PDB file of C-alpha atoms in Angstrom:
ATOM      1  CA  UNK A  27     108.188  92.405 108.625  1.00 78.00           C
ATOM      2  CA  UNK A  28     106.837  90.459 111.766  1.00 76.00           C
ATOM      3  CA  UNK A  29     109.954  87.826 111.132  1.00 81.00           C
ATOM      4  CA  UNK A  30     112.403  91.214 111.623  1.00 87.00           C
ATOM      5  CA  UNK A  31     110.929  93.364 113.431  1.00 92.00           C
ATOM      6  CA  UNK A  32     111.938  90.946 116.484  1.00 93.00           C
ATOM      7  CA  UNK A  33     115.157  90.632 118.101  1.00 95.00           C
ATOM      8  CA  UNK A  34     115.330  87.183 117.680  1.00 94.00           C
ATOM      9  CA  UNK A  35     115.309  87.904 113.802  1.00 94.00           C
ATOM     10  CA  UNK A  36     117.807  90.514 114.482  1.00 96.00           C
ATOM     11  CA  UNK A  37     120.007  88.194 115.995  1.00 96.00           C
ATOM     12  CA  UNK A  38     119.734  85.279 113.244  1.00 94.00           C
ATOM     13  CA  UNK A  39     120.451  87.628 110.335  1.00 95.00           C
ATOM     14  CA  UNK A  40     121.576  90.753 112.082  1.00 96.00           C
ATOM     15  CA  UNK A  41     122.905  92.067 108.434  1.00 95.00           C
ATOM     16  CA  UNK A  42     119.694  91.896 106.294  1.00 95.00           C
ATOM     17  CA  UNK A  43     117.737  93.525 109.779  1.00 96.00           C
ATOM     18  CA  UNK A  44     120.505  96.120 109.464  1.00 96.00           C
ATOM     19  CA  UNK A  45     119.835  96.773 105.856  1.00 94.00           C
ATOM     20  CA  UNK A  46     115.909  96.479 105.762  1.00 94.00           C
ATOM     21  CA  UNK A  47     116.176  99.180 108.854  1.00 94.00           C
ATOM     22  CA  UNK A  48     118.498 102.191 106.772  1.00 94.00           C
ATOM     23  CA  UNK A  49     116.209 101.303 103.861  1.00 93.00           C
ATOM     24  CA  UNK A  50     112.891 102.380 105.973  1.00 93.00           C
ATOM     25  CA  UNK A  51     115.389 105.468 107.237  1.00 93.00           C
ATOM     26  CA  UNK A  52     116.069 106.181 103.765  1.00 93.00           C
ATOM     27  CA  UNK A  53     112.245 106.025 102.503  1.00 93.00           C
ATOM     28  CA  UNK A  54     111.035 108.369 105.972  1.00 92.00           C
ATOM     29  CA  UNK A  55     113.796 110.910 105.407  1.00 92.00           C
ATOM     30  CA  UNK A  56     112.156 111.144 102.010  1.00 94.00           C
ATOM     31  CA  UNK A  57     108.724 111.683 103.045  1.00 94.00           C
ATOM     32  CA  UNK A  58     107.184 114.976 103.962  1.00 96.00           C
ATOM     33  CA  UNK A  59     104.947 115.831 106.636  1.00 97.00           C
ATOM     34  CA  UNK A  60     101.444 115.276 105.312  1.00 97.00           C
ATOM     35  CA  UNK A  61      98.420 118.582 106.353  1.00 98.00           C
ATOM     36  CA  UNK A  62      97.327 115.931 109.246  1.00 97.00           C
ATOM     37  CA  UNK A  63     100.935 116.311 111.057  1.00 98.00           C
ATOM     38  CA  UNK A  64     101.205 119.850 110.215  1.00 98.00           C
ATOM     39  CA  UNK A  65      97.604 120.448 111.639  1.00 98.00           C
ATOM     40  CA  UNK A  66      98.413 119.071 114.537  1.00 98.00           C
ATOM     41  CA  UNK A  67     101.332 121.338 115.028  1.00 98.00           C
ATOM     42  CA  UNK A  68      99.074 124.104 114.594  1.00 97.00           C
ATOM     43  CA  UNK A  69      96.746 123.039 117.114  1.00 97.00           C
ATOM     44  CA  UNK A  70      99.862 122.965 119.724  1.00 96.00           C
ATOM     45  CA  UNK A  71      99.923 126.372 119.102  1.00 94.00           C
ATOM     46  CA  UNK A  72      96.474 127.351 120.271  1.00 94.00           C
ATOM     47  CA  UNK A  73      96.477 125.266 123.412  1.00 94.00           C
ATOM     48  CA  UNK A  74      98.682 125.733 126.657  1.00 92.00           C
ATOM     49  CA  UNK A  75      98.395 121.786 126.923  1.00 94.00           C
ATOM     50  CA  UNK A  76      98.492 119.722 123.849  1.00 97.00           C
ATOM     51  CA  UNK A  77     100.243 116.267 123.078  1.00 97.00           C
ATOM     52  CA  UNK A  78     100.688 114.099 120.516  1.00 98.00           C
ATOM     53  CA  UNK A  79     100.609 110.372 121.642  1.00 98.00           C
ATOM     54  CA  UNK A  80     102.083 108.793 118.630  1.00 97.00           C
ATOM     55  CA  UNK A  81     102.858 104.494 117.613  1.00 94.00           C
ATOM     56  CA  UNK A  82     104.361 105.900 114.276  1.00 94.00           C
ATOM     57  CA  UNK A  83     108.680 106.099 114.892  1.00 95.00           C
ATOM     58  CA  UNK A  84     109.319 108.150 111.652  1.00 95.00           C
ATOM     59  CA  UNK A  85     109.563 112.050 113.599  1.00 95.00           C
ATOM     60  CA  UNK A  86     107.151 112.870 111.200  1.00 97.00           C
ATOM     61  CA  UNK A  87     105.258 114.559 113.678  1.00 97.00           C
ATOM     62  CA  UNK A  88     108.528 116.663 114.887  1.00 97.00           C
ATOM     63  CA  UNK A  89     108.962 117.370 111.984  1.00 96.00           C
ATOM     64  CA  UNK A  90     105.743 119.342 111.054  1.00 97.00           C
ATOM     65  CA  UNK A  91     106.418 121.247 113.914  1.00 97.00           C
ATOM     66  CA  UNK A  92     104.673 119.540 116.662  1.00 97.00           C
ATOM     67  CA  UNK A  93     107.001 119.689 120.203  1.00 96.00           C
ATOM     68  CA  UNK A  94     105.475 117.532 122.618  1.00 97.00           C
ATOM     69  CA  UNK A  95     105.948 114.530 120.872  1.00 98.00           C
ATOM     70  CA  UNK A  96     105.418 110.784 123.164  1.00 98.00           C
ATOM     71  CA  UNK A  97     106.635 108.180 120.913  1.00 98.00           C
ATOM     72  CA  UNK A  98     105.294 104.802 122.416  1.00 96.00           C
ATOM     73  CA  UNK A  99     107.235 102.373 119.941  1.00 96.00           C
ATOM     74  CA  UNK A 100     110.332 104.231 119.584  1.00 96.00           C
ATOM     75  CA  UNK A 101     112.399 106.239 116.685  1.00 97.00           C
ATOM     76  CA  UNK A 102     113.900 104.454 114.006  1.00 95.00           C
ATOM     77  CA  UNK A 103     116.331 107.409 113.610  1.00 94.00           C
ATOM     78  CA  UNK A 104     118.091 106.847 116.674  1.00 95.00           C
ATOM     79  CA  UNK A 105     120.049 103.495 117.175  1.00 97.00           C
ATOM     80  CA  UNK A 106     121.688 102.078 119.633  1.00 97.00           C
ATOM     81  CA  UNK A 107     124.491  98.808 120.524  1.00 97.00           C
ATOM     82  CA  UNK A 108     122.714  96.142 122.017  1.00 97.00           C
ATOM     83  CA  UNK A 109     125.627  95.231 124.087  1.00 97.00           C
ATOM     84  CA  UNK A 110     126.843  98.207 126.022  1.00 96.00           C
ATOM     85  CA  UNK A 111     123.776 100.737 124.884  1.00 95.00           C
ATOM     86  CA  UNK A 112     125.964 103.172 123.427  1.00 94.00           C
ATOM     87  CA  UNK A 113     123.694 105.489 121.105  1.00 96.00           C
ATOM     88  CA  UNK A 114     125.311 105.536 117.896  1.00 95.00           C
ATOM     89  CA  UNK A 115     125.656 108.423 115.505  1.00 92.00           C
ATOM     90  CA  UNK A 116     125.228 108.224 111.798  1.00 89.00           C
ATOM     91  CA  UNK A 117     129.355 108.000 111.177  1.00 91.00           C
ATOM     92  CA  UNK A 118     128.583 104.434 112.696  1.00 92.00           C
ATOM     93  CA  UNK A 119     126.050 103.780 110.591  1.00 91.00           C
ATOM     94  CA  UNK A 120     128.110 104.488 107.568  1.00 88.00           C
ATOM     95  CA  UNK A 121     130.813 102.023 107.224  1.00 88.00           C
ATOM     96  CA  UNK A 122     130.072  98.241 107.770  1.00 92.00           C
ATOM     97  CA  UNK A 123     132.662  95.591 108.684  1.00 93.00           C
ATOM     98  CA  UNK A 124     133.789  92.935 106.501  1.00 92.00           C
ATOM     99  CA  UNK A 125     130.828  91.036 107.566  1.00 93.00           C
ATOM    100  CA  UNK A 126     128.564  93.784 106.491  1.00 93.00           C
ATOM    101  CA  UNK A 127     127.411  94.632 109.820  1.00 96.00           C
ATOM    102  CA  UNK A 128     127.212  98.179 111.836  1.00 96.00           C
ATOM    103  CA  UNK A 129     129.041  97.717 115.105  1.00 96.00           C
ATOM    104  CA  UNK A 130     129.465  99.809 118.416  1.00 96.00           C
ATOM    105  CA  UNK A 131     133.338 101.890 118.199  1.00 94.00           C
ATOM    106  CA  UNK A 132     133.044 101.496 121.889  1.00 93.00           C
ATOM    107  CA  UNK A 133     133.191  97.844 122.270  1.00 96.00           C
ATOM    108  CA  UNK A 134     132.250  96.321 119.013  1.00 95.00           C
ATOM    109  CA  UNK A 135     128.576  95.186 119.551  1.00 97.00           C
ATOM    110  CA  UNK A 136     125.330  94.714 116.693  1.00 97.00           C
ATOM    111  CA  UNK A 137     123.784  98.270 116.689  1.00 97.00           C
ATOM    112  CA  UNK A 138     120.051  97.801 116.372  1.00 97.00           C
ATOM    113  CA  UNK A 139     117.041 100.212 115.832  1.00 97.00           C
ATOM    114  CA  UNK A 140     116.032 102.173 118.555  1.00 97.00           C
ATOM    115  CA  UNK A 141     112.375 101.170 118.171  1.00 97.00           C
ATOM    116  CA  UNK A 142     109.750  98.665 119.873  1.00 95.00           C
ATOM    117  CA  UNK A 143     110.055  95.442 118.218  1.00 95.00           C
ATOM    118  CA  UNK A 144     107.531  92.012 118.361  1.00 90.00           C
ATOM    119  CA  UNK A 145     107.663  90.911 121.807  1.00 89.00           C
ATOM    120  CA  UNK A 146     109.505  94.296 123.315  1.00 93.00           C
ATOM    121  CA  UNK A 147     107.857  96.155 126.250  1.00 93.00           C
ATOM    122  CA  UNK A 148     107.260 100.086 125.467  1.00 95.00           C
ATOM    123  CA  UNK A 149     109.749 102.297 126.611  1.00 95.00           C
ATOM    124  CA  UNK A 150     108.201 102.829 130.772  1.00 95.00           C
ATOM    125  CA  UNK A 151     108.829 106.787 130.464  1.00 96.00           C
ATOM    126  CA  UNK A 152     106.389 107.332 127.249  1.00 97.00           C
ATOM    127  CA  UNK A 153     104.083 105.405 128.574  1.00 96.00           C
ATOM    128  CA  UNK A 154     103.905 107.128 132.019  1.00 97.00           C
ATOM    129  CA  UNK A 155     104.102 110.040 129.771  1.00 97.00           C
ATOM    130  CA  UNK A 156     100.908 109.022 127.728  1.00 97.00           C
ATOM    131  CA  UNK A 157      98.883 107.747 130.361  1.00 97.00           C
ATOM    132  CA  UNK A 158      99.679 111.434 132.298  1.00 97.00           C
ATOM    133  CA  UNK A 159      98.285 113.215 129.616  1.00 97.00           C
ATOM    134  CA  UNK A 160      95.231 111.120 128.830  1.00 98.00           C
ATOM    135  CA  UNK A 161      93.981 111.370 132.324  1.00 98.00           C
ATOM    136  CA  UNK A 162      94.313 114.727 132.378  1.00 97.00           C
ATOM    137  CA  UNK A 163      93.115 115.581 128.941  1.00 97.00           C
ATOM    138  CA  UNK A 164      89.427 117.304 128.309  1.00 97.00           C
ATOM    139  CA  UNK A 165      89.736 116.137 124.746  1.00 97.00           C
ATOM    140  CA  UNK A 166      91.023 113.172 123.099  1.00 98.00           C
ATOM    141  CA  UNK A 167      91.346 112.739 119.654  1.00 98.00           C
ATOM    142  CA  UNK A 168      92.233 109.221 118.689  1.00 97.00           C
ATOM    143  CA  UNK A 169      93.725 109.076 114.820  1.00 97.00           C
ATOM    144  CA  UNK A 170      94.450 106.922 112.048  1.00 94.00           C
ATOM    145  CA  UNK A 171      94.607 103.625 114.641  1.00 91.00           C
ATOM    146  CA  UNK A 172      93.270 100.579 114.483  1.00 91.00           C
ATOM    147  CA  UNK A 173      92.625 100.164 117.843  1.00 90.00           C
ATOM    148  CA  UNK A 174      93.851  96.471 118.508  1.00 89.00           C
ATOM    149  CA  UNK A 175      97.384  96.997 119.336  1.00 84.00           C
ATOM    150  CA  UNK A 176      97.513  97.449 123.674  1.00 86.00           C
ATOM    151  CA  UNK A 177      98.706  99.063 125.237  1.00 88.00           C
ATOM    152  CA  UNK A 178      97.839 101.489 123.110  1.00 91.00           C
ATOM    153  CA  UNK A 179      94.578 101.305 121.763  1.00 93.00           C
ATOM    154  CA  UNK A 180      93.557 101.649 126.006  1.00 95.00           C
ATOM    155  CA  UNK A 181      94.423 105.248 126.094  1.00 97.00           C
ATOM    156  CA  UNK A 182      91.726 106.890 124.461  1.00 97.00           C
ATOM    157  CA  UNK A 183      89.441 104.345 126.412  1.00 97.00           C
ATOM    158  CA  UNK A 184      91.725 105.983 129.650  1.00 97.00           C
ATOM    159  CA  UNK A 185      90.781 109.619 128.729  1.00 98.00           C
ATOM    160  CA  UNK A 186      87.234 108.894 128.545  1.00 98.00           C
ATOM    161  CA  UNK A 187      86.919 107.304 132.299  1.00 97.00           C
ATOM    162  CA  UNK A 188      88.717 110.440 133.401  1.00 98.00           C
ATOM    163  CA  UNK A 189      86.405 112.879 131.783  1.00 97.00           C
ATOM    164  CA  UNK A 190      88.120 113.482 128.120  1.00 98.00           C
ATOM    165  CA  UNK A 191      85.445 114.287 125.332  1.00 98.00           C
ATOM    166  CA  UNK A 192      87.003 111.760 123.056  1.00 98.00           C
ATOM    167  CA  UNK A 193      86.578 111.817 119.371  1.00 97.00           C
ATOM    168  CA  UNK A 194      87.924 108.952 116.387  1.00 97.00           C
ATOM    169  CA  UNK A 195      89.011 109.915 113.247  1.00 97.00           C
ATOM    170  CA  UNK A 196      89.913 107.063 110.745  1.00 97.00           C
ATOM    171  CA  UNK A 197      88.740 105.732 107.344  1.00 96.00           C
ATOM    172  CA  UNK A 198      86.983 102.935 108.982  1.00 96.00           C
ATOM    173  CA  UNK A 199      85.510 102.197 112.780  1.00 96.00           C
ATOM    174  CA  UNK A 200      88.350 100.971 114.688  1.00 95.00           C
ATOM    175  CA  UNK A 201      87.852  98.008 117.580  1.00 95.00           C
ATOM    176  CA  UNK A 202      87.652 100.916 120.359  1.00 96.00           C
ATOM    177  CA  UNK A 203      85.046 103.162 118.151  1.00 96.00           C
ATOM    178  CA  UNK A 204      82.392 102.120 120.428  1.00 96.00           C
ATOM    179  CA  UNK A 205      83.925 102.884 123.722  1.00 96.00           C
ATOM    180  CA  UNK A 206      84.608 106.749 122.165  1.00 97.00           C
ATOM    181  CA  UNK A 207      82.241 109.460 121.934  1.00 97.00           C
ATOM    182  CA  UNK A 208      82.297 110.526 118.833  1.00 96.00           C
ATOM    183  CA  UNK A 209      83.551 108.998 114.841  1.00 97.00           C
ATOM    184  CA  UNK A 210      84.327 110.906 112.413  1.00 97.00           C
ATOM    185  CA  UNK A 211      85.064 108.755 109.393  1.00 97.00           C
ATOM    186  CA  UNK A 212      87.410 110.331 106.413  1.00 97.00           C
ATOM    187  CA  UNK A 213      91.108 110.651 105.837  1.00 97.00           C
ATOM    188  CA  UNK A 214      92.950 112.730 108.398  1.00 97.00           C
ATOM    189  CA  UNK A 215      94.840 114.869 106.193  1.00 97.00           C
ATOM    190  CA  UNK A 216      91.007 116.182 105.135  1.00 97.00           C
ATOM    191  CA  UNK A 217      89.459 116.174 108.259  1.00 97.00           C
ATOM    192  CA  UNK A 218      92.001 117.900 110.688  1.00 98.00           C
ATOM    193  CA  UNK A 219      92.565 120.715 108.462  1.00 98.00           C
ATOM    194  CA  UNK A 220      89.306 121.381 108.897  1.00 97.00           C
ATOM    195  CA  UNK A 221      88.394 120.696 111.968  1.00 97.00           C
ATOM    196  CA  UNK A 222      91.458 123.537 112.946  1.00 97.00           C
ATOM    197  CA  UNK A 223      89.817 125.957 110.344  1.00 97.00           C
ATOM    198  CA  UNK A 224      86.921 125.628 112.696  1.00 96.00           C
ATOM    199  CA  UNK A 225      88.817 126.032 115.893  1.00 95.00           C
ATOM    200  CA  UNK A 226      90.199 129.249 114.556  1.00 95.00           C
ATOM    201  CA  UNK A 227      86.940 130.401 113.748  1.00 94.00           C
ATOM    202  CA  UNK A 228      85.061 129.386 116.953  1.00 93.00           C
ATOM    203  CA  UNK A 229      87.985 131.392 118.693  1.00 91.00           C
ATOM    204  CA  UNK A 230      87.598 134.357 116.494  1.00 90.00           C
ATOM    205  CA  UNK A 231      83.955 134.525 117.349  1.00 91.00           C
ATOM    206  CA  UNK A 232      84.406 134.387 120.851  1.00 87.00           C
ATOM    207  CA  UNK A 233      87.126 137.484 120.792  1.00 86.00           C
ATOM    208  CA  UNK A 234      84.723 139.741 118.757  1.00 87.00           C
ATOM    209  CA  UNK A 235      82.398 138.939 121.119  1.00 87.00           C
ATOM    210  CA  UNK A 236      84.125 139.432 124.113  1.00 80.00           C
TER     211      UNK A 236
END
């Protein structure tokens, strides 16, 4: 993957990048969203201000429901032509050439993924978007990383220096579990399920009491 995921491997064998890229299409348009995603989407609903900061580019998380969604490396469901940027639809991604590659209609150029590959800068807007709403978040749940990918794996670190109760959940401690508040090791399809079962609760509480 490291050897394609890099536009100098797009460029030396732009038809097998091509390929390998509408297989992984193929495989996340088969995939459900799993109860982490959809728990997140239910914790959008409870809070005027919630956002998912996410490195995965499969719209998973849209998917499930979840609205404000910053994608830091991209979506591998929209493409674009590396020549003239024209975002192409999937009629272009349909019908190869007699090469066996997916061109631009508007002036003939490789399409590639729309995604951050080996060596790429992240798009500027997410991650002015990201680092917005980890400075101004009270809590900061960091999920599923491993924590040695940057810019990235800073954010969480970001949230806490501004204030953020921040909180890891992952099988194993990541490289930034010790600059966090809390771990919480398990799966996150187990443990954010439950941890919005107790939200609910905590909020029911509160309105009988009130």
């Amino acid at each position: 993957p490291e050897e394609l995921a890099s536009f100098e491997g797009f460029m030396s064998n732009p038809e097998l990048v091509q390929r390998w890229y509408s297989h992984r299409r193929e495989i996340a348009d088969e995939v459900d969203p799993n109860p982490a995603h959809h728990a997140l989407a239910q914790f959008e609903e409870l809070y005027e201000r919630f956002s998912v900061i996410t490195q995965n580019v499969d719209s998973l998380h849209q998917r499930a429901g979840s609205q404000d969604v910053i994608e830091l490396h991209g979506n591998i469901g929209r493409n674009y032509c590396i020549s003239c940027g024209h975002s192409a639809t999937e009629e272009d991604l349909l019908q190869p050439d007699d090469e066996g590659l997916f061109r631009c209609p508007q002036c003939g150029g490789l399409i590639r993924p729309d995604v951050v590959w080996f060596g790429e800068m992240l798009p500027a807007a997410a991650v002015e978007r990201a680092d917005h709403a980890a400075r101004s978040a009270d809590v900061f749940l960091s999920i599923g990383t491993s924590g040695v990918v940057y810019p990235a794996a800073a954010i969480p670190i970001t949230a806490r220096l501004n204030g953020a109760y921040t909180a890891e959940v992952n099988v194993q401690r990541s490289a930034i579990a010790s600059d966090l508040d809390e771990v919480v090791i398990g799966q996150a399809g187990v443990v954010l399920p439950k941890l919005l079962e107790a939200v609910r609760s905590a909020r029911e509480r509160k309105r009988e009491a009130d």
